[in-house]
Amino acid sequence: MLADLAAADAAAVLEGTRRALLDTLRRKINRVLVLEFNAARLRGQLTAGDPAGRWAQFVDRASGPGFWAEMAGPYPTLVHRLRAVTDHRCAAAAELAQRCAADRADLAGLFGADPGELLAVEVGAGDSHRGGRTVTRLRWAGVTMLYKPRSMRVDVELARLLAVLTADDDPATRIQVPRALLRAGYGWAEHVAHRYCVDDAETGTFYRNLGHWLAVMRLVSGTDLHAENLIACGPVPVVVDCESVFTPRPPHPATGAGRATDLVAEQLTGTVLRTGLLPGRGAGLGWRGVDGSGMGMLPDQQPQLGLPELVGVGTDEARIALVPRSFPVNENLPGPRPDLGRHWHRVIEGFEVMAARIAALDRAGELAPLLAGFADCEVRVVVRDSEAYAELGRMLWHPAGLHDQPAAEARARALLARHSMNTRGPAGAEVHAAEVADLLVGDIPIFTTTPAEGWLHTPAGTHCGARVDQIGLAVRRWREADLTLERRVTHAALVSAYLNQGSAPDLHRMATPTPDRRTLDGADLDLRRRRLAAGMLTELIGEAVTCQDGTATWFAPVLGRSGWQTTPLTPDLYGGTLGVAVLLAGYRQEVAAGRADPVQGIDRVLAGTLRTARLTQRWWAEQATHTRRRPDPTGGFIGLGSQLWCWLTLDRLGADGVEDALFLAAQVPAAIAASEGPDMTVGTAGVIVPLLALADRTSDPRWVDVAVTAAEQLTASVRRTEAGQASWAVANWPDGVGGFAHGSTGIGWALARLGLHTGRSAYLELATDACRYERTWYDEALAGWRDPRSPTEVVAAWCHGAVGVGLAARDLLARGLPDEGYAELLSLAVPSAARDGLGYTHTLCHGDAGAWELLAGGNGDRAAAGPSTVDAALLTSLETYGVTTGLAREVYSPSMLSGSGGPAYTLLRMHPDCPLSSVLLLGD
């Protein structure tokens, strides 16, 4: 078949195939070779006098046929499987060559000129399927193109649809798919070159066009639009792989967290989130925290992943190790550091414009006929992500899997069965066996359908699922779509992305009028406080999703261990159901005391929120017991510490939370051992104060012992300067950072609280050293705390700056800790918070509610007789602007720390007789 090509073209195909095949084989047998290398070394079979010589000896031995004959003993199927991989790849290359020769004239017609000499062939521009076939990039002298060994009818039909939907747009900037040459069972596509946008106008157009794509893909039930399937060509985002449209959508599996959570998850699954375009983070299989979405994969947001690599090459210390790898910048981005925070409104705008066009076509009776051309297109259905298959493939090619292949196959089939049960995917034993058979020879299994059929064609050659007209279903779903919900979900997902990115859009500092004598009237202040609080609680209850099983929840951008993502609320204090429950229970108490106005529905939603939190916590614990799920983090605001504190607080508010707290506390030792860092928010320090509160509540000293275990871990990981200052390496700041949420102030405060409780001076001394380190973050010239994310600017928030530092210092002084610099920190923090901590948002974490706690919540402003000017300023700002929550200001969130929950809770605490404890200091 290669004879049909010119000599240079044939050489390029051979070289590309050879290079790709060697890389594939090397990755599959590296573990076996390393194991056999070390076995030979230990048996004394490598006699050279130096490491390099012993390496060379083994390489020479492994290069002969005798070595591979010996491998039949410990690995009976190894050579057979390697031969199958090789045969498949070579046959696929021959097929490519034949098609290349046969289609050359037509390719010239597609691109307007003969492509010229074939210079390079890059085999494996994606996973291999169906006998070693892969997408391949061919670089000719005159053009670059892609060969796709699948039907490309769907690409042609999508291009036809786009031509109608974008007919009124500028041809130079409208959304598109690559030009394609269609053949039976395969096709050719033009290569789209990545180009960054040249200016802000092009960037804005790019994000508007992403909104167009969202609406189109919502219409055609598109999925799998991850970063590698989208190329930014200046202002035009080009979808380069659109094979997953009109695919069946299985019902969302039950989560174990109650019907409200399941309903929200089901709703979210049915929205634009399903496309894969919107940002979202992975949660398992080693991909936790990775955002591979079409709009995501943003620079500096992706965690480093440990990938198995051969290290120590050339010596007898060669081994397989997990090597941290950073993700490369993908070609889906319109610039080297795109700022979603400045352009996300253009996405919404684009979605609404395209949605209006689609609706107009539907009203005119033209939409369904326009989609009918997709009916018999073969489309791919992604029933399991590639990461899951990659993990199973590694297991099957592991030396243990090669040694006992039947056992490895049985384990792989069992894992696929469990995956199918959890995801409601294809569950037939013959299907799982066919999937394993593909993985044994290095292929990723493929499931397909046609939109007219709607059932799955499986790798086993069977059908799976019900026969459903997916085009008719898609039209009905479009007509029934809640576009308001779609916009909210898009808002929330994009907000999650730029929160993760650390973007800080211009928040336009709110200018609060100076309170006059009328607005300082105490009675008037209280009426305004009550009215605002009742309004916030009414909105909170109205936004709740409640179900007949007695559960309730919300969806919002949620900060978790993997970053921000849009999900049903988790059971945490920072942005979760338990933080909301504390607010609801606190409001109910204040109503009973006559300090707040009644709001209908509080008891019902509180009971539902508590039920949801309990179900979620027990479901998570069962997962941790029966699967390899990592323990929950220990943090005081996200994790077990936060949940402990919430249940103890709820218990004081009449919600019977001690048993729940004990259930969680039993999980803490394992969580400390698997700690995610030292900080207060997610890490080890965060669990100390809640454990002390549990010990006091139960009179059980064992919880103090667990807190000491956490403190010893902090002691072991402390970093000391020559000046005796103490800091800790935390995520994003390996050299240490100040502040309460993630830095030395919060960690030192927790250690000091433990030292005061136990009388152990070592913890008090370490806290003092942390205080000294915090002082180094204060900039005399700026008269404030340097922002670790932007060191030339000042931050005055609880999380990183003056408010958190001041609250911790004041708390420790009030508890009788000797002044070792705390009074100075407090004296510096108060004016910094008053000057720089007000007017940007109203949240507890980084806004006016947090600043209020330092300036007024501890009687700082109430010391003098008369009304509080800080109270009046906060009330006036809320009345003037509504609740403003910063980066997420356009998305409703009931979050206690970053949403509307914190300001509402602060309004309750504003009453001088309110006994509610501080959230920011995990008060008792």
Coordinates of N, CA and C in Angstrom, one line a residue, residues 51-142:
P51 N 27.5 1.8 37.5 CA 26.0 1.8 37.2 C 25.7 1.9 35.7
A52 N 26.5 2.8 35.0 CA 26.2 2.9 33.5 C 26.5 1.6 32.8
G53 N 27.6 1.0 33.2 CA 27.9 -0.3 32.6 C 26.8 -1.4 32.8
R54 N 26.3 -1.4 34.0 CA 25.3 -2.4 34.3 C 24.0 -2.1 33.5
W55 N 23.7 -0.8 33.3 CA 22.6 -0.4 32.5 C 22.8 -0.9 31.0
A56 N 24.0 -0.7 30.5 CA 24.3 -1.0 29.1 C 24.2 -2.6 29.0
Q57 N 24.7 -3.3 30.0 CA 24.6 -4.8 29.9 C 23.1 -5.2 29.8
F58 N 22.3 -4.6 30.6 CA 20.9 -5.1 30.6 C 20.2 -4.7 29.2
V59 N 20.5 -3.5 28.7 CA 19.9 -3.1 27.4 C 20.4 -4.0 26.3
D60 N 21.6 -4.4 26.4 CA 22.1 -5.3 25.3 C 21.4 -6.7 25.5
R61 N 21.2 -7.2 26.7 CA 20.5 -8.4 26.9 C 19.1 -8.4 26.5
A62 N 18.4 -7.2 26.8 CA 17.0 -7.1 26.5 C 16.7 -6.9 25.0
S63 N 17.8 -6.6 24.2 CA 17.7 -6.4 22.8 C 17.7 -7.7 22.0
G64 N 17.9 -8.8 22.6 CA 18.0 -10.1 21.9 C 16.7 -10.9 22.0
P65 N 16.4 -11.7 21.0 CA 15.2 -12.5 21.1 C 15.1 -13.5 22.2
G66 N 16.2 -13.9 22.7 CA 16.2 -14.8 23.9 C 15.6 -14.3 25.1
F67 N 15.8 -13.0 25.3 CA 15.2 -12.3 26.5 C 13.7 -12.4 26.4
W68 N 13.1 -12.1 25.2 CA 11.7 -12.1 25.1 C 11.1 -13.5 25.2
A69 N 11.9 -14.5 24.8 CA 11.4 -15.8 24.9 C 11.3 -16.2 26.4
E70 N 12.3 -15.7 27.2 CA 12.3 -15.9 28.6 C 11.1 -15.3 29.3
M71 N 10.6 -14.1 28.7 CA 9.5 -13.4 29.3 C 8.2 -14.2 29.3
A72 N 8.1 -15.2 28.5 CA 6.9 -16.0 28.4 C 6.6 -16.8 29.7
G73 N 7.7 -16.9 30.5 CA 7.5 -17.6 31.8 C 6.7 -16.7 32.8
P74 N 7.3 -15.6 33.2 CA 6.5 -14.8 34.2 C 5.4 -14.0 33.6
Y75 N 5.4 -13.7 32.2 CA 4.4 -12.9 31.6 C 3.9 -13.6 30.4
P76 N 3.0 -14.6 30.5 CA 2.7 -15.5 29.4 C 2.1 -14.8 28.2
T77 N 1.4 -13.7 28.3 CA 0.7 -13.1 27.2 C 1.4 -11.8 26.7
L78 N 2.6 -11.5 27.3 CA 3.2 -10.2 27.0 C 3.6 -10.1 25.5
V79 N 4.3 -11.0 25.0 CA 4.8 -10.9 23.6 C 3.6 -10.9 22.6
H80 N 2.6 -11.8 22.9 CA 1.4 -11.8 22.1 C 0.7 -10.5 22.0
R81 N 0.6 -9.8 23.2 CA -0.1 -8.5 23.2 C 0.7 -7.4 22.5
L82 N 2.0 -7.5 22.7 CA 2.9 -6.5 22.1 C 2.8 -6.7 20.5
R83 N 2.7 -7.9 20.1 CA 2.6 -8.2 18.7 C 1.3 -7.6 18.1
A84 N 0.2 -7.8 19.0 CA -1.1 -7.3 18.5 C -1.1 -5.8 18.4
V85 N -0.5 -5.1 19.4 CA -0.4 -3.7 19.3 C 0.3 -3.2 18.1
T86 N 1.5 -3.9 17.8 CA 2.3 -3.6 16.7 C 1.5 -3.8 15.3
D87 N 0.9 -5.0 15.2 CA 0.2 -5.3 14.0 C -0.9 -4.3 13.8
H88 N -1.7 -3.9 14.8 CA -2.8 -3.0 14.6 C -2.3 -1.6 14.2
R89 N -1.2 -1.2 14.8 CA -0.7 0.2 14.4 C -0.1 0.1 13.0
C90 N 0.5 -0.9 12.6 CA 1.1 -1.0 11.2 C -0.1 -1.1 10.2
A91 N -1.1 -1.9 10.5 CA -2.2 -2.0 9.6 C -3.0 -0.7 9.5
A92 N -3.1 0.1 10.6 CA -3.7 1.4 10.5 C -2.9 2.3 9.7
A93 N -1.6 2.2 9.8 CA -0.7 3.1 9.0 C -0.8 2.8 7.5
A94 N -0.9 1.5 7.2 CA -1.0 1.1 5.8 C -2.4 1.6 5.2
E95 N -3.4 1.5 6.1 CA -4.7 2.0 5.6 C -4.7 3.5 5.4
L96 N -4.0 4.2 6.3 CA -3.9 5.7 6.1 C -3.1 6.0 4.8
A97 N -2.1 5.2 4.5 CA -1.3 5.5 3.3 C -2.2 5.2 2.0
Q98 N -2.9 4.1 2.1 CA -3.8 3.8 0.9 C -4.8 4.9 0.7
R99 N -5.4 5.4 1.8 CA -6.4 6.5 1.7 C -5.8 7.8 1.2
C100 N -4.6 8.0 1.7 CA -3.9 9.2 1.3 C -3.7 9.3 -0.2
A101 N -3.2 8.1 -0.7 CA -2.9 8.1 -2.1 C -4.2 8.2 -3.0
A102 N -5.3 7.5 -2.5 CA -6.5 7.5 -3.2 C -7.2 8.9 -3.3
D103 N -7.0 9.7 -2.2 CA -7.8 10.9 -2.1 C -7.0 12.1 -2.4
R104 N -5.7 12.0 -2.9 CA -4.9 13.1 -3.1 C -5.5 14.2 -4.0
A105 N -6.1 13.8 -5.1 CA -6.6 14.7 -6.0 C -7.8 15.5 -5.4
D106 N -8.6 14.8 -4.7 CA -9.7 15.5 -4.0 C -9.3 16.4 -2.9
L107 N -8.2 16.0 -2.3 CA -7.6 16.9 -1.2 C -7.1 18.2 -1.9
A108 N -6.6 18.1 -3.1 CA -6.2 19.3 -3.8 C -7.4 20.2 -4.0
G109 N -8.5 19.6 -4.4 CA -9.7 20.4 -4.6 C -10.2 21.1 -3.3
L110 N -10.1 20.4 -2.2 CA -10.6 20.9 -0.9 C -9.8 22.1 -0.5
F111 N -8.4 22.1 -0.7 CA -7.6 23.1 -0.2 C -7.2 24.1 -1.3
G112 N -7.6 23.9 -2.5 CA -7.4 24.9 -3.6 C -6.1 24.7 -4.3
A113 N -5.3 23.7 -3.9 CA -4.0 23.5 -4.6 C -3.5 22.1 -4.2
D114 N -2.6 21.6 -5.0 CA -2.0 20.3 -4.6 C -1.2 20.5 -3.3
P115 N -1.4 19.6 -2.3 CA -0.7 19.8 -1.1 C 0.8 19.7 -1.1
G116 N 1.4 19.1 -2.2 CA 2.8 19.0 -2.3 C 3.4 17.8 -1.6
E117 N 4.7 17.8 -1.3 CA 5.4 16.7 -0.7 C 5.0 16.5 0.8
L118 N 4.8 15.3 1.2 CA 4.4 15.0 2.6 C 5.7 15.1 3.4
L119 N 5.8 16.0 4.3 CA 7.0 16.3 5.1 C 7.0 15.6 6.4
A120 N 5.9 15.4 7.1 CA 5.9 14.8 8.4 C 4.5 14.2 8.7
V121 N 4.5 13.1 9.4 CA 3.2 12.5 9.8 C 3.3 12.3 11.4
E122 N 2.3 12.9 12.0 CA 2.3 12.8 13.5 C 1.1 11.9 13.9
V123 N 1.4 10.6 14.1 CA 0.4 9.6 14.4 C 0.1 9.7 15.9
G124 N -1.2 9.5 16.2 CA -1.6 9.5 17.6 C -1.9 10.9 18.1
A125 N -2.6 11.7 17.3 CA -3.0 13.0 17.8 C -4.2 12.9 18.7
G126 N -4.5 11.7 19.2 CA -5.6 11.4 20.1 C -5.5 9.9 20.5
D127 N -6.4 9.4 21.3 CA -6.4 8.0 21.7 C -6.6 7.1 20.5
S128 N -6.1 5.9 20.6 CA -6.3 4.9 19.5 C -7.6 4.1 19.8
H129 N -8.3 3.8 18.7 CA -9.5 3.1 18.7 C -9.6 2.0 17.6
R130 N -10.4 1.0 17.8 CA -10.8 0.1 16.7 C -9.6 -0.4 15.9
G131 N -8.7 -1.0 16.6 CA -7.6 -1.7 16.0 C -6.4 -0.7 15.7
G132 N -6.1 0.2 16.7 CA -4.9 1.0 16.6 C -5.1 2.3 15.7
R133 N -6.3 2.6 15.3 CA -6.5 3.8 14.5 C -6.6 5.0 15.3
T134 N -5.9 6.1 14.9 CA -5.8 7.3 15.6 C -6.0 8.5 14.7
V135 N -6.4 9.6 15.2 CA -6.3 10.8 14.5 C -4.9 11.1 14.2
T136 N -4.6 11.6 13.0 CA -3.2 11.8 12.5 C -3.1 13.1 11.9
R137 N -2.0 13.9 12.2 CA -1.7 15.1 11.6 C -0.7 14.9 10.5
L138 N -1.0 15.4 9.3 CA -0.1 15.3 8.1 C 0.3 16.7 7.7
R139 N 1.6 16.9 7.7 CA 2.2 18.2 7.3 C 2.8 18.1 5.9
W140 N 2.1 18.7 4.9 CA 2.6 18.7 3.6 C 3.4 20.0 3.3
A141 N 4.0 20.1 2.2 CA 4.7 21.3 1.9 C 3.8 22.5 1.8
G142 N 2.6 22.3 1.3 CA 1.7 23.4 1.1 C 0.6 23.6 2.1

